[in-house]
Backbone as a chain_set.jsonl record, in Angstrom:
{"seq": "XXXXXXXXXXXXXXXXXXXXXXXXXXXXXXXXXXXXXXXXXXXXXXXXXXXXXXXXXXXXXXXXXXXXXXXXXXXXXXXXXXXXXXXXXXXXXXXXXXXX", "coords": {"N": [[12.655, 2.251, -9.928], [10.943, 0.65, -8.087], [8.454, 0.61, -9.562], [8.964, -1.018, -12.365], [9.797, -3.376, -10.761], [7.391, -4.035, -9.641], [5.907, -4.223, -12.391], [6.612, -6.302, -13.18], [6.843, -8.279, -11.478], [3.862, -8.536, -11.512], [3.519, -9.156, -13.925], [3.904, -11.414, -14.086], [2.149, -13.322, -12.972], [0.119, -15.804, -11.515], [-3.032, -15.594, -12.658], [-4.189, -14.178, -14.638], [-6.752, -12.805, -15.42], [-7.893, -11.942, -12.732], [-8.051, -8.476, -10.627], [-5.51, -6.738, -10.675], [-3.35, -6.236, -7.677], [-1.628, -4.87, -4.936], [-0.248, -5.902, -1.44], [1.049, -4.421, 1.076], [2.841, -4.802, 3.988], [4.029, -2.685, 6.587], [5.925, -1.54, 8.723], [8.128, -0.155, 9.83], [9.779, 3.05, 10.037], [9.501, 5.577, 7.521], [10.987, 6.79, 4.972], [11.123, 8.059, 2.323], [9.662, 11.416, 0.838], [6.902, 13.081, 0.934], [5.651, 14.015, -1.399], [7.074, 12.012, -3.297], [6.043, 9.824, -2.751], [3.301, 10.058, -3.259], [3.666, 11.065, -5.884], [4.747, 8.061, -6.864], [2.404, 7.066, -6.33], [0.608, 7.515, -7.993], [1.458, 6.636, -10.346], [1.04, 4.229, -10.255], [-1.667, 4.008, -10.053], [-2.073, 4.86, -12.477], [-1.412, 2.513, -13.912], [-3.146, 0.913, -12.975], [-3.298, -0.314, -10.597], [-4.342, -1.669, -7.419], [-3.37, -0.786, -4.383], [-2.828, -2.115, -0.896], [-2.237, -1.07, 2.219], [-0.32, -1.967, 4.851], [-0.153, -1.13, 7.663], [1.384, -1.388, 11.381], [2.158, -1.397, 14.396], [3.981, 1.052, 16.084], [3.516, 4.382, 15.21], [4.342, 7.591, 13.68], [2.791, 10.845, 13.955], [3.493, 12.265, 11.627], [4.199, 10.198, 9.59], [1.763, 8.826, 9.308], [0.108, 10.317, 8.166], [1.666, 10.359, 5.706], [0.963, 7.72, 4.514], [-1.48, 7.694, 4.536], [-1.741, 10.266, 2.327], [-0.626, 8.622, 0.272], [-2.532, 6.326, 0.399], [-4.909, 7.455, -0.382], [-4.397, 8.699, -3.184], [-3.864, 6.239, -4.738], [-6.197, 5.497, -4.868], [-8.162, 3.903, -6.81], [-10.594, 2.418, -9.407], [-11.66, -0.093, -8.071], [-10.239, 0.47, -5.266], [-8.273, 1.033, -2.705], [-7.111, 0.361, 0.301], [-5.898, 1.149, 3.716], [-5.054, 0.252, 6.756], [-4.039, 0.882, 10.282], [-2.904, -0.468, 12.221], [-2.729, -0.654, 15.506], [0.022, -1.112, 18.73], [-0.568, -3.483, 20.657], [-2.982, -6.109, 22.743], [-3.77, -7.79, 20.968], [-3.631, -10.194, 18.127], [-1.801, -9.268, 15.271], [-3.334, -11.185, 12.567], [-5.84, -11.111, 13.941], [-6.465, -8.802, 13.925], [-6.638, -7.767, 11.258], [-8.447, -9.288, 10.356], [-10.693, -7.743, 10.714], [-10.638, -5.643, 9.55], [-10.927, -3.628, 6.295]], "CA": [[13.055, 0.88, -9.643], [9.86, -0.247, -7.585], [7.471, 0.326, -10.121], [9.499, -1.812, -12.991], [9.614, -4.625, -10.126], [6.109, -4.115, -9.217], [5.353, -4.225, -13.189], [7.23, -7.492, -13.666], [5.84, -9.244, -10.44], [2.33, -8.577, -11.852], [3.202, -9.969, -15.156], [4.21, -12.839, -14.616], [1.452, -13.394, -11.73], [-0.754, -16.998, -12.055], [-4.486, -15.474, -12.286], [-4.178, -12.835, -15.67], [-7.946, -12.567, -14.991], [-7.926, -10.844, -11.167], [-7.121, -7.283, -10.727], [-4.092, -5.858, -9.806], [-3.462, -5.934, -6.449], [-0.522, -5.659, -4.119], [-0.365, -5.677, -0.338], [2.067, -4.216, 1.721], [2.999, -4.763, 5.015], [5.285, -1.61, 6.827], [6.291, -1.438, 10.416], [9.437, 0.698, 9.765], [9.554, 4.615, 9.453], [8.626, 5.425, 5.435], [11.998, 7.623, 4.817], [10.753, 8.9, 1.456], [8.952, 12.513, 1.462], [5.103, 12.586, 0.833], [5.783, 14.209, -2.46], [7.471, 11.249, -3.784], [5.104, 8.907, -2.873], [2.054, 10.894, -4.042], [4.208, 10.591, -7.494], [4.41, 7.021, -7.5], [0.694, 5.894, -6.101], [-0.41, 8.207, -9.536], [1.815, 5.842, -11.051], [0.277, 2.855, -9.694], [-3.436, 4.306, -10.603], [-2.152, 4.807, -13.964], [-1.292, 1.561, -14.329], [-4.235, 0.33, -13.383], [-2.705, -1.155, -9.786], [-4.353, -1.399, -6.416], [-2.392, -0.979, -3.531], [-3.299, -2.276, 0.62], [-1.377, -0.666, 3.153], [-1.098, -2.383, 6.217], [1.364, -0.058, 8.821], [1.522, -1.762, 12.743], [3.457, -0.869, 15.331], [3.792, 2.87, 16.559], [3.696, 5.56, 14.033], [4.609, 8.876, 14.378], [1.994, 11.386, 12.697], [3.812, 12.445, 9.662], [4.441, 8.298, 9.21], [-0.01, 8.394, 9.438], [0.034, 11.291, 6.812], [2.562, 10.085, 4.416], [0.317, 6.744, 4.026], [-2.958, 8.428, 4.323], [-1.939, 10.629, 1.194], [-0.621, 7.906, -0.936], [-3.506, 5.45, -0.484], [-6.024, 8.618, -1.366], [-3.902, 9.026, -4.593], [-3.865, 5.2, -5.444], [-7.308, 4.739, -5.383], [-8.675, 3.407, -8.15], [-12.748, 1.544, -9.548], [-11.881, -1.111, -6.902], [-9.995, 0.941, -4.654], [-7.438, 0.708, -2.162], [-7.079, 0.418, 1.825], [-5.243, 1.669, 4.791], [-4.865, -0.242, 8.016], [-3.173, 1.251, 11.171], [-2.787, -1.643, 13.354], [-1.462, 0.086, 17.19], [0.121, -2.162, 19.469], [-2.202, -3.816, 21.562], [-2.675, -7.503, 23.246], [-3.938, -8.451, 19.946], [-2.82, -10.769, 17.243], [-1.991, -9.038, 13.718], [-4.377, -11.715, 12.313], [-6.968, -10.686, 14.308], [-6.868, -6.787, 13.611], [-6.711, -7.66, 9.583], [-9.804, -9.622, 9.834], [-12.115, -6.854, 11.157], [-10.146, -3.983, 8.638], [-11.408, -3.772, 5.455]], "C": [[11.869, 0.079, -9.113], [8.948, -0.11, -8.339], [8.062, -0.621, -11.521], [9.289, -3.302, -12.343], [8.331, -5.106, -10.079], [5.351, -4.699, -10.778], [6.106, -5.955, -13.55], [7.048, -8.447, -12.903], [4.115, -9.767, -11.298], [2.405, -9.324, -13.285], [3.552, -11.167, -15.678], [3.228, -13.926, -13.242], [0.984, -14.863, -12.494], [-2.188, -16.594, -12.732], [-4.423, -14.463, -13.48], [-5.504, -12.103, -15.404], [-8.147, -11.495, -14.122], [-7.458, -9.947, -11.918], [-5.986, -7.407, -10.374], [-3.923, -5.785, -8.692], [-1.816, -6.169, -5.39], [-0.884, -5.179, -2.733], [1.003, -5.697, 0.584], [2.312, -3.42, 3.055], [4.279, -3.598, 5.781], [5.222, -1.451, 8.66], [7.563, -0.831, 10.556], [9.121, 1.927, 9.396], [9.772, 4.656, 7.673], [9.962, 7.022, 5.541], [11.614, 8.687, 3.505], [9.43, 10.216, 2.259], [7.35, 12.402, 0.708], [5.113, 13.067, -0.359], [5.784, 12.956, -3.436], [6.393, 9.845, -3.601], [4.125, 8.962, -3.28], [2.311, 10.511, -5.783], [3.981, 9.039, -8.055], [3.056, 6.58, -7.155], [0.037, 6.364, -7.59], [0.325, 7.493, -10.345], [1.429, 4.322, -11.393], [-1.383, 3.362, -10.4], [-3.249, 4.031, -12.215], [-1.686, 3.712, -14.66], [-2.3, 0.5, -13.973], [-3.852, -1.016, -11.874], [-3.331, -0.592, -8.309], [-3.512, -1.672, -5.057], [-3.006, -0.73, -2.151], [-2.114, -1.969, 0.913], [-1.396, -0.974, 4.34], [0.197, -2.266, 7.371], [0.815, -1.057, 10.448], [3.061, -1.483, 13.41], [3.282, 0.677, 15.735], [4.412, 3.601, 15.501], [3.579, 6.739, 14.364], [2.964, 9.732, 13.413], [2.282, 11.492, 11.448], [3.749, 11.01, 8.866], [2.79, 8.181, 8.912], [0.25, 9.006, 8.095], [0.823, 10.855, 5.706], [1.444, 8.807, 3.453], [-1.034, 7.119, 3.349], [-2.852, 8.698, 2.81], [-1.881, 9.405, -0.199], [-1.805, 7.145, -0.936], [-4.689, 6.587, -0.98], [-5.379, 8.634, -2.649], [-3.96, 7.89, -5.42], [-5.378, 5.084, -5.712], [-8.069, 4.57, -6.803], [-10.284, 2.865, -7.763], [-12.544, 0.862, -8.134], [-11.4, -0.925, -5.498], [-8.966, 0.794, -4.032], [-7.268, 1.085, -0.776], [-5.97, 0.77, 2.397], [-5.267, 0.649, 5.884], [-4.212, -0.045, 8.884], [-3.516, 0.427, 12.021], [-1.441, -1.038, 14.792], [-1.048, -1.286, 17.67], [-0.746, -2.387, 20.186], [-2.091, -5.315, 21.91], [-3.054, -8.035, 21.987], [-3.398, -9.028, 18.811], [-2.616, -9.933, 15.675], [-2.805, -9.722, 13.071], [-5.823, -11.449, 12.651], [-7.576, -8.894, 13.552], [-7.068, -7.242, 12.118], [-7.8, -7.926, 9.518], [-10.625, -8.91, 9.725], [-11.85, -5.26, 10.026], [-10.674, -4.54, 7.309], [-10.551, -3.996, 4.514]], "O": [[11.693, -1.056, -9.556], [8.076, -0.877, -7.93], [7.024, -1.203, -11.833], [8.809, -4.242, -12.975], [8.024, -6.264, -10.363], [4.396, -5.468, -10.672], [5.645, -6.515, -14.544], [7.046, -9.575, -13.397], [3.55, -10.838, -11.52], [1.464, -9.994, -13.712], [3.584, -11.745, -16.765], [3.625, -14.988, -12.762], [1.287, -15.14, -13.655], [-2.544, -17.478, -13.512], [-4.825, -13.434, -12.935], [-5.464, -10.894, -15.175], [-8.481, -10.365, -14.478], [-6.875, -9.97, -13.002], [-5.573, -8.343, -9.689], [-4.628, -4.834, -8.355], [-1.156, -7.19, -5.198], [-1.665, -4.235, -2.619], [1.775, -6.638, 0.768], [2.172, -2.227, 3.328], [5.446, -3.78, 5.435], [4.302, -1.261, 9.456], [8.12, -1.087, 11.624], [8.274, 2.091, 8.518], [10.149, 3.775, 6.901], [9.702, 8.073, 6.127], [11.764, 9.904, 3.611], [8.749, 10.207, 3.285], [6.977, 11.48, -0.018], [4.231, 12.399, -0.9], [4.861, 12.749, -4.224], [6.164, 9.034, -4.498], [3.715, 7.931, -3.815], [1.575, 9.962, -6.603], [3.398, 8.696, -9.084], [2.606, 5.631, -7.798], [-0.831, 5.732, -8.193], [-0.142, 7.624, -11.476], [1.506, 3.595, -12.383], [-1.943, 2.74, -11.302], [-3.92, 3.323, -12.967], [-1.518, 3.782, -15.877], [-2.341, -0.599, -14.526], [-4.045, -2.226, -11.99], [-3.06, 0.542, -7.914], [-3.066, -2.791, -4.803], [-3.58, 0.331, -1.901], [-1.097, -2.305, 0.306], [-2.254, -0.497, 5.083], [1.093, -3.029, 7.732], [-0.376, -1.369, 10.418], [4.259, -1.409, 13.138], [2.217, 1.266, 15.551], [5.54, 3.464, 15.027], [2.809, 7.081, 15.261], [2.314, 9.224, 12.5], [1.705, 11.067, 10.447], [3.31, 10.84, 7.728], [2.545, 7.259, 8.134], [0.55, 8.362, 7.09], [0.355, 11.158, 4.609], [1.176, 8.854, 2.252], [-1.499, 6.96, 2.22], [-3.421, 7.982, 1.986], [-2.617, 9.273, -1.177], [-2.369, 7.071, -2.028], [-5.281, 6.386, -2.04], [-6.293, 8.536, -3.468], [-4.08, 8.063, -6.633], [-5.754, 4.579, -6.77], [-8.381, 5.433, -7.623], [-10.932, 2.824, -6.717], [-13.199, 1.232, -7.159], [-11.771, -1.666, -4.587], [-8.198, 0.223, -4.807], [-7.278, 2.305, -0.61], [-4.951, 0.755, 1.706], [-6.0, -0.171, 5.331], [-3.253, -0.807, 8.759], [-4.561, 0.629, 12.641], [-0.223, -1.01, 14.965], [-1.514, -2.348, 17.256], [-1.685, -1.626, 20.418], [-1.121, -5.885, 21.41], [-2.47, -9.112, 21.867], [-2.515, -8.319, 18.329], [-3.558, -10.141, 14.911], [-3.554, -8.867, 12.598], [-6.776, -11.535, 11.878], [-8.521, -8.3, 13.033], [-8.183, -6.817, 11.815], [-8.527, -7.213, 8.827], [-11.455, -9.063, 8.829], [-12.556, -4.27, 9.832], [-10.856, -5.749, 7.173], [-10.937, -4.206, 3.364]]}, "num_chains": 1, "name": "protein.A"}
């Protein structure tokens, strides 16, 4: 179901030109098992789709590891990022700027 959406977002995008790119924001526990997500990021590569991950808030370890693996599996030529944003006095805006 999310890679159909994901494939029908992208194709009807403004820019045909740009890569691929989606970015997605998660601050909720990631219920799927690391298997399943491993499955779809090789689905995403093979479509030629980079994918930012940008987790805040408190994460348990396995919640680190689940992300970790999928963006290693998405990466692709142009690649694809991680961002663990902790709580902290700081603004979400701020932490994005300095993450890659």
């Amino acid at each position: 179901m999310f890679l159909s959406c994901v494939q029908l977002a992208l194709k009807h995008r403004s820019e045909k030109a740009q890569r691929q790119r989606i970015i997605v924001f998660s601050c909720s526990p990631i219920e799927e098992d690391e298997k399943s997500l491993v499955k779809l990021a090789k689905k995403m590569k093979k479509i030629n789709v980079s994918i930012d991950v940008v987790a805040f808030g408190d994460l348990e370890s396995d919640q680190t590891k689940k992300l970790e693996a999928f963006v290693e599996n998405v990466k692709g030529g142009d690649g694809s990022n991680l961002a663990i944003i902790p709580p902290g006095p700081n603004l979400l805006s701020e932490e994005l700027q300095v993450s890659p």
